[in-house]
Amino acid sequence: MPPLAEVQRRVRDAMLAGDAGPLASLIDAGPRDATRRMAIHLRHYRVSLIAVLMGRFPATTWLLGSAQVEAAAAQFVGAVPPDAPCVAEYGAAFPAFLGTWPAAERVAYLEPFADLEWHFGRLSVAVDAPAKDAGTLAALNADDLVDTVLTLQGGTHYCHASWPIDELLAIFLSNTAPEQTMLAEQPVWLECRGTRGDVRINRLTEGDWTFRQAIWRGRPIGVAAERAWLVDPEFDPGAALAAMLGQALVIGAVTRTKGTDS
């Protein structure tokens, strides 16, 4: 009998390939019986993962229809196997996969809507860390401030869409969703905040969103401010920082050494 790790590798490869051949020597039965046994496990594997995806994307299922989402999920499961031991983490790439699905041609906001729903579910289990107050930055001089990198709460996500997908998700969550909903094209800049089961989706101005999103991605305050000024010359970084601190978004601050990559 091969080592356990080798047995596990063979089982994994057989499941992904849908071929029981590599397992025949491990099963005390003929090749035909091994194939039948493998078919049972393969079906359970696929059905279980399809159920996981359907459970993680109920709003997308409402929008597109269960038959369409289930068909897409079946193909996704075959093409993108889990890469983490926790099944609850499976499905992060499903919105992008849906963006290549034929239905995306008639539902232009399908991918960003599904992506928003994914993060809505992910953020619902986030827990806030202790936040920094205004004193954290007050002691810094202007030169140090522009080179300071802030860390935001883990339950934070920023996204931009050309359609009001936040309104569509709110309609679904209200339990009063109509059978058909038509969206008018309208750009939105969204901040999603989740903590202990509560998720809020806030609309920001393009300048505020650009500033916060750059900070969220690890850019220094000065770089974030410059990017915000490009889209909004009236942007006020001081007021923006005060608002972030007042909303308990900031949990860390590190001033970079001059000349480091931004």
XYZ file of C-alpha atoms in Angstrom:
262
model
C 0.000 0.000 0.000
C 1.466 3.409 -0.954
C 1.913 6.113 1.693
C -1.210 8.023 2.716
C -0.106 11.180 0.890
C 0.258 9.214 -2.340
C -3.168 7.625 -1.914
C -4.697 11.059 -1.329
C -2.953 12.437 -4.414
C -4.276 9.599 -6.573
C -7.806 10.057 -5.257
C -7.633 13.796 -5.928
C -6.306 13.312 -9.465
C -8.910 10.657 -10.215
C -11.716 12.860 -8.950
C -10.595 15.827 -11.022
C -10.038 13.749 -14.143
C -13.149 11.608 -13.675
C -11.025 8.506 -14.307
C -10.840 5.642 -11.812
C -7.896 4.009 -13.597
C -5.211 5.293 -11.183
C -7.235 3.888 -8.268
C -7.822 0.397 -9.606
C -4.762 -1.010 -7.875
C -5.929 0.455 -4.548
C -9.412 -1.042 -4.676
C -9.913 -4.714 -3.888
C -12.085 -5.252 -6.954
C -11.865 -5.393 -10.727
C -11.482 -2.297 -12.916
C -15.221 -2.204 -13.732
C -16.184 -2.203 -10.047
C -13.580 0.456 -9.344
C -15.112 2.633 -12.062
C -18.615 2.207 -10.589
C -17.412 3.085 -7.107
C -15.509 6.054 -8.455
C -18.628 7.291 -10.275
C -20.507 7.444 -6.975
C -17.820 9.549 -5.326
C -17.409 11.754 -8.394
C -21.126 12.484 -8.504
C -21.148 13.322 -4.796
C -18.128 15.603 -5.266
C -19.755 17.514 -8.105
C -23.224 17.719 -6.598
C -21.816 18.915 -3.281
C -19.782 21.708 -4.859
C -22.663 22.797 -7.086
C -24.817 23.014 -3.947
C -22.127 25.129 -2.266
C -22.135 27.592 -5.167
C -25.927 27.768 -5.339
C -25.981 28.440 -1.604
C -23.370 31.197 -1.849
C -25.087 33.008 -4.728
C -28.852 33.094 -4.017
C -29.231 36.664 -5.322
C -27.410 35.789 -8.548
C -29.644 32.746 -8.861
C -32.692 34.995 -8.466
C -31.343 37.364 -11.104
C -30.339 34.780 -13.686
C -32.557 31.798 -12.899
C -31.667 28.594 -11.090
C -31.297 26.529 -14.269
C -28.736 28.945 -15.729
C -26.715 29.262 -12.528
C -26.758 25.510 -11.924
C -25.527 24.852 -15.468
C -22.748 27.415 -15.022
C -21.869 25.943 -11.620
C -21.586 22.455 -13.112
C -19.053 23.688 -15.663
C -17.209 25.760 -13.079
C -16.820 22.787 -10.735
C -15.256 20.789 -13.557
C -12.905 23.597 -14.582
C -11.987 25.174 -11.219
C -11.577 22.681 -8.347
C -11.252 23.901 -4.747
C -7.777 25.133 -3.833
C -8.351 25.537 -0.083
C -9.352 23.015 2.605
C -12.365 25.110 3.680
C -15.298 24.587 1.306
C -16.832 27.854 2.543
C -14.039 29.668 0.693
C -14.946 28.053 -2.625
C -16.481 30.258 -5.284
C -14.400 33.455 -5.305
C -13.679 32.976 -9.019
C -17.289 32.106 -9.916
C -18.371 35.721 -10.693
C -15.571 36.075 -13.270
C -16.580 32.711 -14.731
C -20.163 33.938 -15.022
C -18.835 36.951 -16.902
C -17.840 34.563 -19.708
C -21.209 32.785 -19.616
C -23.565 33.441 -22.580
C -26.142 34.985 -20.243
C -23.689 37.825 -19.529
C -24.423 39.151 -23.017
C -27.983 40.017 -22.004
C -27.268 40.860 -18.345
C -24.391 43.338 -18.568
C -24.036 43.650 -14.799
C -24.016 39.902 -14.084
C -20.345 39.616 -13.138
C -20.103 42.719 -10.890
C -23.405 41.804 -9.227
C -22.245 38.263 -8.479
C -18.913 39.622 -7.228
C -20.723 42.052 -4.910
C -22.816 39.181 -3.559
C -19.688 37.081 -2.940
C -18.072 39.832 -0.896
C -21.342 40.556 0.906
C -21.326 36.976 2.171
C -17.616 37.027 2.969
C -17.828 40.260 4.940
C -20.802 39.066 6.967
C -18.446 36.979 9.121
C -15.787 39.689 9.573
C -14.906 41.030 13.011
C -13.591 44.556 13.581
C -10.146 45.109 15.078
C -9.494 47.993 17.517
C -9.483 51.220 15.523
C -6.988 54.081 15.645
C -8.132 57.559 16.624
C -7.163 60.949 15.178
C -4.178 61.155 17.523
C -2.457 58.447 15.502
C -1.817 60.905 12.663
C -1.874 64.209 14.560
C 1.708 63.803 15.761
C 3.092 63.363 12.221
C 4.520 66.259 10.227
C 3.289 66.820 6.672
C 6.256 65.059 5.033
C 5.813 61.932 7.128
C 2.052 61.969 6.698
C 2.169 61.674 2.900
C 4.458 58.616 3.196
C 2.282 56.884 5.793
C 0.520 53.661 4.850
C -2.737 52.916 6.640
C -4.227 49.503 7.324
C -8.013 49.302 7.146
C -10.454 46.957 8.827
C -10.359 43.452 7.353
C -14.095 43.516 6.730
C -13.785 46.203 4.067
C -14.131 45.959 0.310
C -14.262 48.555 -2.475
C -15.820 48.061 -5.895
C -16.928 50.159 -8.835
C -19.671 49.285 -11.302
C -21.362 50.960 -14.247
C -24.741 49.863 -12.912
C -26.467 50.418 -9.524
C -25.844 46.855 -8.387
C -26.208 47.891 -4.740
C -29.855 48.788 -5.402
C -30.402 45.420 -7.051
C -28.934 43.548 -4.081
C -31.058 45.636 -1.697
C -34.171 44.664 -3.662
C -33.302 40.995 -3.291
C -32.528 41.297 0.421
C -35.819 43.110 1.058
C -37.742 39.894 0.282
C -40.025 41.950 -1.959
C -38.138 41.355 -5.180
C -40.327 41.599 -8.310
C -40.179 38.879 -10.938
C -38.380 41.248 -13.310
C -36.147 44.211 -12.591
C -34.659 46.625 -15.115
C -31.613 48.699 -14.218
C -30.648 51.957 -15.848
C -26.933 52.382 -16.441
C -25.444 54.528 -13.679
C -21.882 54.407 -12.316
C -21.544 53.704 -8.587
C -18.506 53.686 -6.293
C -19.183 51.357 -3.387
C -17.658 50.714 0.031
C -18.755 47.473 1.706
C -18.276 47.165 5.474
C -19.018 44.028 7.417
C -18.716 43.106 11.067
C -20.396 40.427 13.180
C -23.139 39.601 10.693
C -23.943 43.193 9.736
C -22.946 44.332 6.236
C -23.450 47.881 4.975
C -22.942 49.045 1.408
C -22.281 52.772 1.141
C -22.036 54.893 -1.978
C -19.058 57.233 -2.104
C -18.118 60.084 -4.393
C -15.575 59.135 -7.022
C -12.891 61.142 -5.235
C -13.505 59.602 -1.811
C -13.709 56.121 -3.328
C -10.455 56.574 -5.246
C -8.712 57.784 -2.081
C -10.021 55.009 0.143
C -9.527 52.294 -2.438
C -5.886 53.309 -2.964
C -5.270 53.252 0.795
C -7.041 49.889 1.027
C -4.613 48.565 -1.586
C -1.640 49.661 0.483
C -0.729 52.968 -1.140
C 0.675 55.817 1.001
C -1.641 58.684 1.882
C 0.156 61.048 -0.524
C -0.242 58.702 -3.481
C -3.902 58.086 -2.612
C -4.531 61.835 -2.455
C -2.876 62.420 -5.832
C -5.083 59.766 -7.432
C -8.182 61.307 -5.879
C -7.236 64.777 -7.171
C -7.006 63.371 -10.696
C -10.719 62.478 -10.667
C -11.865 65.312 -8.383
C -9.763 68.517 -8.224
C -11.882 69.672 -5.264
C -11.044 66.599 -3.180
C -10.065 67.410 0.435
C -7.676 64.754 1.831
C -7.803 66.178 5.355
C -11.565 65.834 5.556
C -11.360 62.395 3.944
C -8.863 61.170 6.540
C -10.929 62.578 9.389
C -14.000 60.783 8.071
C -12.156 57.457 7.838
C -10.857 57.772 11.381
C -14.286 58.803 12.626
C -15.816 55.716 11.037
C -13.295 53.425 12.791
C -11.875 52.254 9.463
C -8.185 52.640 10.302
C -6.498 49.974 12.424
C -2.819 50.623 11.685
C -0.379 53.260 10.405
C 3.236 52.842 9.294
C 5.397 55.627 7.859
C 7.583 54.403 5.015
C 11.194 55.332 4.588
C 11.783 57.967 1.928
C 12.401 56.515 -1.495
C 10.533 53.234 -1.006
C 8.250 52.016 -3.776
C 4.672 53.346 -3.563
